[in-house]
């Protein structure tokens, strides 16, 4: 049951709207209930071939020899694809925003870094014939020591998972093995706190489990292009990733998707499209590459595991005065998107609370498991679990009601957040109050009267003095702020008007166009802008 | 090589086709063999079927109940005479699986499946198999012990003595997911009472070993006693004896060992 | 490759196709007949997205050997409308917002239809049981259960 | 007594859009000569309702009925660039792009109407039912259909608009982590009630009460879909799901929906939801994004409820019966906390 609390923040809203706020039927509902919504696999193409991959049996091994000669002769096989057939057989997803180094092949060549890593792709007339050919591929592995624990991976002498990152950590800002957050003097605040609580939290990998598995169908189209039906959650990410891997201009492809059987983050990685298109290119025929359910569960990327240590200082009156966090994102064998999540996680600290001293070290760590990727709540879900279990323990420690404890520590408009931006448009206190009301959870009157819009700012807006660490390089340049950060808190300006139309003449080539066919979405992410 | 489907009218021919071809599997309800084919099991290249009506017969007329190997769980659920088997039948799959899956196939279902077989074990069933020279009867325990070698065997039917009192049969499947989930453990007990004493107690456990097994120590604790609190405690305490559960995606061996006595106690005392 | 001929009723219409040995009914329906309403979700019997009715009984088409439906009647979501009009279950799913990504919806509707065809006024527990072989990852099941109950009571109201 | 009830809470916020920004999306809106509008996007609808919510945003901005708008997505030949459907960016980023495109299209539509009615465009308004009239004089009116016909065949105007929305990319200070991660945040508080079996460690959900602040519920039914389904996923993450049940030892990974555990229709509990709307200054009609954050508060709320019920803290996800049972054994039995 859903209740709209229109009484709250009514003065900040114009509710005189016609279509917005109505429970209008979904545009796609009729298609859904009649089974006619077009998913990628609902396209039947003449003479379609089927692609399956040979996956590594080992978590970490050198490939001594890969022999496909018998498989090539197997009945119904149209094409065997090896790493050497992939034009640009090394990629990292966020290279499109210039973040991170290419670290993952489409098909492993000299080494496998996780169990299930694709080594050979087989294109055959039928799935059965592809399976039969898979059994005929002979692979000579030299097993290597594997590492599965994020903290073990950081120890000296740990097996190197991915030679692109020999320390088993993603590299931030070209030097750092972690994303840092420093706000105030945490160690001093911990020393003077009435109670200090340090705890360890852990989340293991989680599968997106969409009812539709990842997949795509690629086919030669008229005029030398390729039509691609795809389950992707990010159409242009997939277009440009394929353009880069296959080293062709992105307008070689006509991608069609948009109706997807669940994603939850598990369909961002462009898992099937590059090999599927390559299969179509090499055979001149439509090719279908769809994950089976076991493939989806074990070798499709999960929500990555996280290990989190939190050390908090709290006063007897319930104020949390310090929060020190060390977190490890288990990226698996390749980066995919975990590097991004670690930065998002750092920004999220210390949760929706105003704490004057916050310290975070967030690591993206490589291990010999299936590469992780985004999932609903990416970078935040496990941290919220840790923070909110911690808040409950702290409330218990100081003998406060857990609801009131959260209201007391909640951020409010005008407070300074640990990433050094002012809190605006906050509403945590009201959520706690309304949830308490719904659950018939008694709150004392003073806590019922508190507001996100009152009593913030002032001393709570101060950037507390942060000690300089001895290894610290020179201070960072002034930060570039977003439009919103510059805007006054109370105004409600409409988004900027659209930019003028582009010139009709053909665009001139950009000076820094990448060598591959893909357009980079941005060239500044992750690099210092002064 | 494509899959060849061979359909026979007689079970004799089907059994012969199965025993002469190592790559042949018998197709019952499809929940095991079709799944294997879908997932690329190329060790199967022949699928054998038999259309003999005996395979789908339910016989509840005499002192023994006989279920043809091809009888589905839905058929059992529709049969009033088999009311005591409704709980195990309903504990399997969703409705579609119950319309397809068969009691014969269940004998081959690995953990966490095979719940119906746990019930059959508690009822001390006999499995009729068709060999090259005709049919023979194999006690279910013996059948399960040699299950790995039975891939080429054609099961015809499963039969057991009709319980004198349906109340004497109890069944419970412990699953994380409701109402349909893979078993953490499965328990079935047959406790016939003579006067006030249990005579011929049989307790069977699923997911406590590679195949369903009898809990002999628990049976001994029940035998000849009345089902009172101390008997139940003694049986529950003995439940774990002789078991060898495994770690799996659903639960660990440790957990299975820890809870088997709790659930046996609840089953015997009728607690939720 | 040798093909096996196969004839059955598909949504009330006689169809004849040739299948490869081992072809499952889901592949036959989608790739040979062109009925895309049953979906592939797992091929393992665990998700129910491929559910169809065979002679009125709920079956998983991915675990059904195609040639076993010879001479039988197969009903899919494509066949449950009454001409241009939605089936009451389809209307109830829409009214209750019981679909999000829509991928489990065909299987859910067939499972629900199998229930209501036999039991026009089920209890909530019976509805839960009826859809228990079908995985939905979006809705949390509550709207689906409500939709089936609404379709059932709607049916009673009309009767 | 082997079953104990307990309640736990959690409060969270969630950033809207890709962290640090730099994630543009575009939209194109145009009318056909019957005054019906098409929105072209390359954004993905994976169930969250992208097509539906952008349709309402477009209709509201144009001032036409929602039935007069159709959203076409996703086709890389016709849809302009979109970063993708992730990071709770759909409603906020794509919604803003659609709003901008619709605003531009509305400008042309009003100009064309003004020419037909021989008034100044600034004096016109839409009635939301497919008509444009002079403010304060509803009888001086023209239908959007007639405007579209006039624009196409008489005036030679395209009633169309382009929109893009971009939150400029923020830098990150490597030392302090100073950055502008997001422009707005959604908020939530969840109260979960559970029942714990102290002999088996099994945890059953009893009920949930929650409050979610989302800027604006553009479509309350779609919001409800997200919040109900998202909370279910939160329960699932809290108690059931893992691809590596023995993590970090990568053994016994589930291979199917029997081994991969998610709550079934018989495991769900009543969930009473309140939605709060504090409009985001830069959200379309103030909207933020409910899709991702709705699962997050459930995990800790359930963990905290288990503590309240039996006195054990499980800090490893998922909270399996085994972990609960081991913890209860370790502390020498259940220790129910003060009932609340």
Coordinates of C-alpha atoms in Angstrom, one line a residue, chain C residues 32-149:
Chain C
X32 CA 9.5 -23.0 -36.2
X33 CA 6.0 -21.6 -35.6
X34 CA 7.0 -18.0 -34.8
X35 CA 5.0 -17.8 -31.6
X36 CA 7.3 -15.6 -29.5
X37 CA 5.1 -15.4 -26.5
X38 CA 6.7 -18.2 -24.5
X39 CA 10.1 -17.0 -23.4
X40 CA 13.5 -18.7 -22.7
X41 CA 14.5 -18.0 -19.1
X42 CA 16.6 -20.9 -18.0
X43 CA 16.1 -24.2 -19.9
X44 CA 16.3 -25.9 -16.6
X45 CA 12.7 -25.9 -15.4
X46 CA 13.4 -23.3 -12.7
X47 CA 11.8 -20.1 -13.9
X48 CA 8.5 -20.8 -15.7
X49 CA 8.8 -18.1 -18.4
X50 CA 8.3 -20.8 -21.1
X51 CA 5.0 -22.1 -19.5
X52 CA 2.3 -23.3 -21.9
X53 CA -0.8 -25.3 -21.5
X54 CA -0.8 -28.8 -23.1
X55 CA -4.3 -30.2 -23.2
X56 CA -5.2 -27.7 -20.6
X57 CA -2.4 -28.6 -18.2
X58 CA 0.5 -26.3 -17.3
X59 CA 3.8 -27.5 -18.8
X60 CA 7.3 -26.1 -19.2
X61 CA 7.8 -26.0 -22.9
X62 CA 11.6 -25.9 -22.6
X63 CA 11.5 -29.4 -20.9
X64 CA 9.0 -30.8 -23.3
X65 CA 10.3 -32.9 -26.1
X66 CA 8.5 -31.3 -29.1
X67 CA 7.4 -34.5 -30.7
X68 CA 5.6 -35.6 -27.5
X69 CA 2.8 -33.0 -28.3
X70 CA 1.9 -34.8 -31.5
X71 CA -1.9 -34.8 -31.7
X72 CA -2.3 -32.7 -28.6
X73 CA -3.4 -29.2 -28.0
X74 CA -0.9 -26.5 -27.1
X75 CA -2.1 -23.1 -25.8
X76 CA 0.2 -20.1 -25.3
X77 CA -0.4 -16.6 -24.3
X78 CA -0.9 -15.8 -28.0
X79 CA -4.1 -17.8 -27.8
X80 CA -5.8 -16.6 -24.7
X81 CA -7.4 -13.4 -26.0
X82 CA -11.0 -13.5 -27.1
X83 CA -10.6 -12.0 -30.6
X84 CA -9.4 -8.5 -30.0
X85 CA -10.5 -8.5 -26.4
X86 CA -8.1 -9.2 -23.6
X87 CA -8.6 -12.2 -21.4
X88 CA -9.8 -11.1 -17.9
X89 CA -6.4 -12.1 -16.5
X90 CA -4.6 -9.9 -19.0
X91 CA -6.8 -7.0 -18.0
X92 CA -6.3 -7.7 -14.3
X93 CA -2.5 -7.9 -14.8
X94 CA -2.6 -4.5 -16.5
X95 CA -5.0 -2.9 -13.9
X96 CA -2.8 -4.1 -11.1
X97 CA 0.5 -3.0 -12.6
X98 CA 1.6 -6.6 -12.3
X99 CA 4.3 -6.4 -15.0
X100 CA 7.5 -4.4 -15.0
X101 CA 10.0 -5.8 -17.4
X102 CA 7.3 -8.0 -18.8
X103 CA 9.5 -11.0 -19.4
X104 CA 7.9 -13.3 -16.8
X105 CA 4.4 -12.1 -17.7
X106 CA 3.6 -14.7 -20.4
X107 CA 4.5 -17.6 -18.1
X108 CA 2.8 -16.0 -15.1
X109 CA -0.4 -15.5 -17.1
X110 CA -0.4 -19.1 -18.3
X111 CA 0.2 -20.4 -14.8
X112 CA -2.6 -18.2 -13.6
X113 CA -4.9 -19.4 -16.4
X114 CA -4.2 -23.0 -15.5
X115 CA -5.4 -22.2 -12.0
X116 CA -8.5 -20.3 -12.8
X117 CA -9.6 -22.8 -15.5
X118 CA -9.8 -25.4 -12.7
X119 CA -10.6 -23.2 -9.7
X120 CA -12.4 -20.0 -10.6
X121 CA -12.3 -18.6 -7.1
X122 CA -9.0 -19.5 -5.5
X123 CA -7.7 -18.4 -2.1
X124 CA -4.6 -16.3 -1.8
X125 CA -2.6 -19.4 -0.8
X126 CA -3.8 -21.2 -3.9
X127 CA -2.7 -18.3 -6.1
X128 CA 0.7 -18.3 -4.4
X129 CA 1.0 -22.1 -5.0
X130 CA -0.1 -21.7 -8.6
X131 CA 2.6 -19.2 -9.5
X132 CA 5.3 -20.8 -7.4
X133 CA 7.1 -22.2 -10.3
X134 CA 7.5 -18.8 -12.0
X135 CA 10.3 -16.4 -11.1
X136 CA 9.6 -12.7 -11.2
X137 CA 12.6 -10.5 -10.4
X138 CA 10.9 -7.1 -10.6
X139 CA 7.6 -7.0 -8.8
X140 CA 8.1 -8.8 -5.5
X141 CA 5.0 -11.0 -6.5
X142 CA 2.5 -9.0 -4.6
X143 CA 0.9 -7.2 -7.6
X144 CA 0.8 -10.5 -9.5
X145 CA -1.0 -12.3 -6.7
X146 CA -3.4 -9.3 -6.4
X147 CA -4.0 -9.4 -10.2
X148 CA -4.9 -13.1 -10.2
X149 CA -7.2 -12.7 -7.2

